[in-house]
Structure formats: structure tokens, C-alpha cells
PDB file of C-alpha atoms in Angstrom:
ATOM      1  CA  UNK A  14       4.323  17.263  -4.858  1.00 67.00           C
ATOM      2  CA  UNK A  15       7.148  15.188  -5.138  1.00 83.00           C
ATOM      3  CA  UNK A  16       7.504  11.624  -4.007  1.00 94.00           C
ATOM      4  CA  UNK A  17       9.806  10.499  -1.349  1.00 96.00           C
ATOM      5  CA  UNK A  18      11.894   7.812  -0.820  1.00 97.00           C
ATOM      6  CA  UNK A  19      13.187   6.279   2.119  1.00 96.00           C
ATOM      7  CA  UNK A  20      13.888   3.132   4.624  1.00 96.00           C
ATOM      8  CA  UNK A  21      12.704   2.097   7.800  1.00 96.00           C
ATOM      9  CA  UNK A  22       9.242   1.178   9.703  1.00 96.00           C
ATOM     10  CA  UNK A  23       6.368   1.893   7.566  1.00 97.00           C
ATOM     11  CA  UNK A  24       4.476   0.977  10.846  1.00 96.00           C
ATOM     12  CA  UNK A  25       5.673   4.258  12.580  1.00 96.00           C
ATOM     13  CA  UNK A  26       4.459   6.554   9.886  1.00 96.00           C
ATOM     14  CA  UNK A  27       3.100   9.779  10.609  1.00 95.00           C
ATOM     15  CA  UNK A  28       0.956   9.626   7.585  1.00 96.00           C
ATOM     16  CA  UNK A  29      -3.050   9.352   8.128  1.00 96.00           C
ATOM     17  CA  UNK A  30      -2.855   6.424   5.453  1.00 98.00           C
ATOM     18  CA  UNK A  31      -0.757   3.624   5.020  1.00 98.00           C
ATOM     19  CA  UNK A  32      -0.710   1.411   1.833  1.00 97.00           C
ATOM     20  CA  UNK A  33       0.645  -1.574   0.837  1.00 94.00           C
ATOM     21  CA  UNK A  34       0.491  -4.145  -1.539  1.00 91.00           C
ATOM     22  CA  UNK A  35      -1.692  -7.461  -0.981  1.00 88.00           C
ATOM     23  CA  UNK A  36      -3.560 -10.351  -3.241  1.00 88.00           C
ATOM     24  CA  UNK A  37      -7.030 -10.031  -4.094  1.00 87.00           C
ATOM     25  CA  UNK A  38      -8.179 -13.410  -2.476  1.00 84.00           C
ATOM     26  CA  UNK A  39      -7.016 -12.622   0.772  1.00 80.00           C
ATOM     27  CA  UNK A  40      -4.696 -15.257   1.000  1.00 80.00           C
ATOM     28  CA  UNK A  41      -2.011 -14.836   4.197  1.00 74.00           C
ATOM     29  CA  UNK A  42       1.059 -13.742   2.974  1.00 72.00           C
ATOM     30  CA  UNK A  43       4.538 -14.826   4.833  1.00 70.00           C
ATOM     31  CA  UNK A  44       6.897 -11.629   4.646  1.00 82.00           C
ATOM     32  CA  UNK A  45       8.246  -9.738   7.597  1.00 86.00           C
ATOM     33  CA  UNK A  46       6.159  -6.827   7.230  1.00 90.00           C
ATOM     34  CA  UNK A  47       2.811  -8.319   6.519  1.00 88.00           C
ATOM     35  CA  UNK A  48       3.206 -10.514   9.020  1.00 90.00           C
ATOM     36  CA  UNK A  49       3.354  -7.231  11.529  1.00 93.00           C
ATOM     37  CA  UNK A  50       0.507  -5.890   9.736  1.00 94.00           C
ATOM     38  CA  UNK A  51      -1.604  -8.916  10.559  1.00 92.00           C
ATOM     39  CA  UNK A  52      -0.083  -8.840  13.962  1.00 94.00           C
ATOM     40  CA  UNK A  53      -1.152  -5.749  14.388  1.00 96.00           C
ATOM     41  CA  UNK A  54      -4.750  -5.262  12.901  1.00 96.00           C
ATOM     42  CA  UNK A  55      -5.962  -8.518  12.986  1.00 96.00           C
ATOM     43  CA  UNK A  56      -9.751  -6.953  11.864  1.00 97.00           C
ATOM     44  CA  UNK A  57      -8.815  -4.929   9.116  1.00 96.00           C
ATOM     45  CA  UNK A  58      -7.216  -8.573   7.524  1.00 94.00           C
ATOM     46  CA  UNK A  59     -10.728 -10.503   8.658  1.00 95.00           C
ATOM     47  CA  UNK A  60     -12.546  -7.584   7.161  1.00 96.00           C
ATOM     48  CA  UNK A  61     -10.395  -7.547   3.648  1.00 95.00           C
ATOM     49  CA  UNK A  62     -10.984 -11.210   3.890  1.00 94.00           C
ATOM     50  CA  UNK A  63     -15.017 -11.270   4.223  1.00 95.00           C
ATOM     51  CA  UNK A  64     -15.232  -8.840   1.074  1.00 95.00           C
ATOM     52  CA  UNK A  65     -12.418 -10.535  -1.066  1.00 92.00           C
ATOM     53  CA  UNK A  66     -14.949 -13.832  -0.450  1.00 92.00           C
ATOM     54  CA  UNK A  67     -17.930 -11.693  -1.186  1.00 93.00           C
ATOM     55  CA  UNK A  68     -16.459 -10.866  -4.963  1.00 91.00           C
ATOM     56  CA  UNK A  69     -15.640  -7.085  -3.716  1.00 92.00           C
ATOM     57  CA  UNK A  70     -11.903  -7.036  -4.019  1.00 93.00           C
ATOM     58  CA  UNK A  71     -10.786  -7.124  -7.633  1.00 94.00           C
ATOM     59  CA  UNK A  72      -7.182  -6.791  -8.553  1.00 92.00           C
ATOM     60  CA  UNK A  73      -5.810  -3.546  -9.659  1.00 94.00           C
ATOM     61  CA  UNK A  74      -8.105  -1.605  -6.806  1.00 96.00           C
ATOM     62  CA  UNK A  75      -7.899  -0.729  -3.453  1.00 97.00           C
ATOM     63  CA  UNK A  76      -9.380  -0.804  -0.234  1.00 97.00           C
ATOM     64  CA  UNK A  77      -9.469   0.995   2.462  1.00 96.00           C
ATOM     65  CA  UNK A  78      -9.916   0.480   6.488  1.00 96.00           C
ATOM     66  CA  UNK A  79     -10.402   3.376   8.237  1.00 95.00           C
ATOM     67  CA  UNK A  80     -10.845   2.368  11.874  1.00 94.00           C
ATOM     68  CA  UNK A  81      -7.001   2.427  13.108  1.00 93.00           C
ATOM     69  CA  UNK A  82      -4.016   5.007  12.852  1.00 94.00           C
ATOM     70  CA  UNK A  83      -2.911   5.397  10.324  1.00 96.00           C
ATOM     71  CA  UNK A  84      -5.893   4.045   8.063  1.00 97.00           C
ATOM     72  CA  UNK A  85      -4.723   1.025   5.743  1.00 97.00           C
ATOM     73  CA  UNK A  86      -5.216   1.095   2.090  1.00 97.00           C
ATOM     74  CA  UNK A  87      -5.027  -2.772   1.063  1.00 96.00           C
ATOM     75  CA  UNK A  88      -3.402  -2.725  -3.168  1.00 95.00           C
ATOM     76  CA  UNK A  89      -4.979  -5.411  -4.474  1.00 93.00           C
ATOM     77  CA  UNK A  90      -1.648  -5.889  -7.030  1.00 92.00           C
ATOM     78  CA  UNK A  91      -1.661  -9.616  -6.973  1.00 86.00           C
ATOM     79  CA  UNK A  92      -4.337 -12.711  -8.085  1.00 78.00           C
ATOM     80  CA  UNK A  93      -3.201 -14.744  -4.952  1.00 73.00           C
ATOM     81  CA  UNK A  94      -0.432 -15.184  -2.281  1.00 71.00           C
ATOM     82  CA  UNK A  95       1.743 -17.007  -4.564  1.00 67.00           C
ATOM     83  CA  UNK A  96       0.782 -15.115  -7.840  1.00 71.00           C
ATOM     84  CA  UNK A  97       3.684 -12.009  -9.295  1.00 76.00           C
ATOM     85  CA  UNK A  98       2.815  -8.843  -8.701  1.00 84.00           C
ATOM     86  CA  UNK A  99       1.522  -7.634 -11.934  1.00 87.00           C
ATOM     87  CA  UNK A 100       2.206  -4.101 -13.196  1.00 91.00           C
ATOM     88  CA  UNK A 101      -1.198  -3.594 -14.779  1.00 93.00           C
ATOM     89  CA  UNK A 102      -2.575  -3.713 -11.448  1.00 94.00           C
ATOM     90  CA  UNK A 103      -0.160  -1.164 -10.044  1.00 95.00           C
ATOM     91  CA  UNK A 104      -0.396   0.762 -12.504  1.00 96.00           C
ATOM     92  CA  UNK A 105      -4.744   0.518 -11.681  1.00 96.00           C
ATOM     93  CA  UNK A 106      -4.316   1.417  -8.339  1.00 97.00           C
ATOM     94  CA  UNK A 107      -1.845   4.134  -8.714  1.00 97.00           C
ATOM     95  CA  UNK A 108      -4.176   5.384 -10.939  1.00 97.00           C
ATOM     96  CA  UNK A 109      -7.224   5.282  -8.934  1.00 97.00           C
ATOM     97  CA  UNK A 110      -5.201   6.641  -6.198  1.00 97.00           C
ATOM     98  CA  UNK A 111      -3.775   9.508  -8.304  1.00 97.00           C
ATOM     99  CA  UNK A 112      -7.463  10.432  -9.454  1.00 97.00           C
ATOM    100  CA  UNK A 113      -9.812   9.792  -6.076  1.00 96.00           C
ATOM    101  CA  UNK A 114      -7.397  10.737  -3.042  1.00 97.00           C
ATOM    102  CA  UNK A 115      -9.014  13.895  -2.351  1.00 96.00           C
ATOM    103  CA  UNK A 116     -12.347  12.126  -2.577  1.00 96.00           C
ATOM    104  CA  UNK A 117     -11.736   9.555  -0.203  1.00 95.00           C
ATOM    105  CA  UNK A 118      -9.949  12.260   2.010  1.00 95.00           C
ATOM    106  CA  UNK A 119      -6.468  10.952   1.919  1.00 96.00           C
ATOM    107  CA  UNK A 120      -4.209  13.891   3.244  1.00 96.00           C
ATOM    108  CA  UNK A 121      -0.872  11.991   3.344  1.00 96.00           C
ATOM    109  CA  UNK A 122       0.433   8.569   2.173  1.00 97.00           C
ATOM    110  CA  UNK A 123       2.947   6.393   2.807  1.00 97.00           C
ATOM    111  CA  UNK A 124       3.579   3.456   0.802  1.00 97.00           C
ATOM    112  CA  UNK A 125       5.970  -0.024   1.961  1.00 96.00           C
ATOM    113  CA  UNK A 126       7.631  -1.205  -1.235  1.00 93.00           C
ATOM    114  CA  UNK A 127       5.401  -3.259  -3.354  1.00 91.00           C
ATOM    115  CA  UNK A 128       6.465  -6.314  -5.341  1.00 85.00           C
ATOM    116  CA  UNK A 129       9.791  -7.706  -5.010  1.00 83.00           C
ATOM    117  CA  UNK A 130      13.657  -6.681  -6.221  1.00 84.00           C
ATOM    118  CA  UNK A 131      12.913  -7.752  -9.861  1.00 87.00           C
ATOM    119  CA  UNK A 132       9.700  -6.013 -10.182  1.00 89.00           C
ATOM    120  CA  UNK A 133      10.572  -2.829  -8.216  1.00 92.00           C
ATOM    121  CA  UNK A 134      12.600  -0.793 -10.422  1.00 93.00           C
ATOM    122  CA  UNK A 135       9.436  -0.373 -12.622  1.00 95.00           C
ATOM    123  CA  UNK A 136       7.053  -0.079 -10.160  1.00 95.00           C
ATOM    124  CA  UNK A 137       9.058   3.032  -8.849  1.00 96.00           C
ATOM    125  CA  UNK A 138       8.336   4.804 -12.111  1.00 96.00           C
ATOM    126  CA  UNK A 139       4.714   4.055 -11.982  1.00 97.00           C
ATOM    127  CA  UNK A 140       5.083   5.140  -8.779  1.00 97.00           C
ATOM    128  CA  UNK A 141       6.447   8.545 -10.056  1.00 97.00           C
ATOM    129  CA  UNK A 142       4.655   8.666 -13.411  1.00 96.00           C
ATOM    130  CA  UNK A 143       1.404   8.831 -11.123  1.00 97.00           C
ATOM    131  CA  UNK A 144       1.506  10.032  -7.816  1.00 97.00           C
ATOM    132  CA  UNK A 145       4.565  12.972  -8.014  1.00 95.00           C
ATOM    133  CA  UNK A 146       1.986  15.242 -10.096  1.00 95.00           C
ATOM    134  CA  UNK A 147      -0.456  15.163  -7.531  1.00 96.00           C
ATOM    135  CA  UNK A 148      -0.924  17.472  -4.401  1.00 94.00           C
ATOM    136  CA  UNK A 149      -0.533  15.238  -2.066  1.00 95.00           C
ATOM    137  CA  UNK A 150       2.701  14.248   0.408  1.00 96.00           C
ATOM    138  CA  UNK A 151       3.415  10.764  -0.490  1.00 97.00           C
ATOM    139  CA  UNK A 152       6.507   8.886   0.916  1.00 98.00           C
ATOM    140  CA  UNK A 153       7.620   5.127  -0.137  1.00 98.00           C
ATOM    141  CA  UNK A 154       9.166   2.855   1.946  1.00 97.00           C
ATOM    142  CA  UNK A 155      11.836   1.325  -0.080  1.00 94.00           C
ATOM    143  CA  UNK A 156      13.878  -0.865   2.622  1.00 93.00           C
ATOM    144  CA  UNK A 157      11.625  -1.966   5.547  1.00 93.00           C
ATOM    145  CA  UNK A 158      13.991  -1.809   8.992  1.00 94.00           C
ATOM    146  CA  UNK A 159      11.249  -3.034  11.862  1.00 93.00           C
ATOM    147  CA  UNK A 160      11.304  -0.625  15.051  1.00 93.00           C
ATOM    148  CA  UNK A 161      13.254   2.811  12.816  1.00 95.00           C
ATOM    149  CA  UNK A 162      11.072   5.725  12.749  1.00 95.00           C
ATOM    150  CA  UNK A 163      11.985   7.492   8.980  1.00 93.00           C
ATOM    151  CA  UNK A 164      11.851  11.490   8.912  1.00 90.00           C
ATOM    152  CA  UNK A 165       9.008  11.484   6.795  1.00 91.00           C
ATOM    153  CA  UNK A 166       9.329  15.363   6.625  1.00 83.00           C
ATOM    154  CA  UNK A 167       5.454  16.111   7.141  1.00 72.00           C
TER     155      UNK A 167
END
């Protein structure tokens, strides 16, 4: 299935999961949309937070909440808040995502842009490399625009 690309609220997604990148300590990170995320599901951050202190979060996995709508998949693509976003981890999760969605049930993804401008031309084609082969609908949030509902086409 192909991957799609588009901007606006990856908030209002119609997708049963929602991913997005994050630091493996669980620090608090500053930017628009994370801030709305924590905003928003305050006990999905306290809950990533408990097992990043218990040693369960490493970088270059994933985690997943499943008790809201859509269900969050925390990328652990970063040592700390202030670390880079490191492309081995991407290309981990991606990976792990690639091979165990239909495992962990994921029907339909949507992604909010991961790293920043520098970074994010190459984490687009790991982005493509490993999720357009798979069966499963997968849209990326390249441009987040708070409060505009994106036709996903799902």
C-alpha cells in the first residue's frame, strides 16, 4: 500500500493509531504538537514515563497506549529531549513496525513528521523504504496545521 503524504492535524485522524516520534527517557518535549499531545492524554505521557524509568523504553522501539482514540504509538527515535533524532532508531522502529503491525493489530496509521527540517528528507525514505510495501494504510503528517482535519482517504 502506498504511503501518503499530507498537512494538517494529526490529532483529528481517522486512523485507529497514531504515532509519533518521542525520547526514550521521557523527558517533556516543547513543540506545538507534543505539547497538544500531553494536553490531551496526560496518562498515556505518565504511563510512557513510569516504564522509560523502569528501563522498558529503549531507543529505536516503540510503544504503544491503547486506552484512547486513536491509540498512540510513542517512537522512541531520540536518547533525550535535547538529543538529534537519530536515523538508526527510525530506521528500528520502522522496521519493527513494518514486521509486527498485524501482530499488534494495527489496521491504519498515521504518522506526525518525525525529526526536524534537516533530518526529514531522509527519514521520508525510510519512511518509504519500509512501510509502502506493507498492507497497511499509512498516512504522514508532513506540515502540522492545529484544528485542519486532512482527507486521509480511509
Amino acid at each position: 500500500m502506498t504511503v501518503r503524504y499530507l498537512s494538517g492535524d494529526p490529532l483529528l485522524t481517522q486512523s485507529a493509531y497514531l504515532a509519533f516520534g518521542y525520547n526514550a527517557r521521557a523527558r517533556s518535549e516543547v513543540g506545538a504538537l507534543e505539547t497538544a499531545l500531553l494536553t490531551r492524554y496526560p496518562a498515556a505521557f505518565a504511563s510512557y514515563k513510569r516504564a522509560s524509568r523502569k528501563g522498558r523504553i529503549k531507543a529505536g522501539t516503540y510503544w504503544l497506549w491503547s486506552d484512547s482514540q486513536p491509540k498512540l504509538l510513542f517512537l522512541a527515535v531520540r536518547l533525550s529531549n535535547v538529543g538529534a533524532t537519530r536515523l538508526r532508531y527510525v530506521q528500528a522502529v520502522l522496521l519493527a513496525l513494518a514486521r509486527d503491525y498485524r501482530q499488534e493489530g494495527i489496521t491504519s496509521l498515521a504518522i506526525a513528521r518525525v525529526g526536524n527540517a534537516h533530518e526529514w528528507a531522509e527519514i521520508r525514505r525510510l519512511i518509504d523504504i519500509w512501510l509502502n510495501p506493507i498492507a497497511l494504510p499509512v498516512v504522514v503528517y508532513e506540515e502540522y496545521l492545529p484544528n485542519v482535519r486532512a482527507d486521509e482517504g480511509f
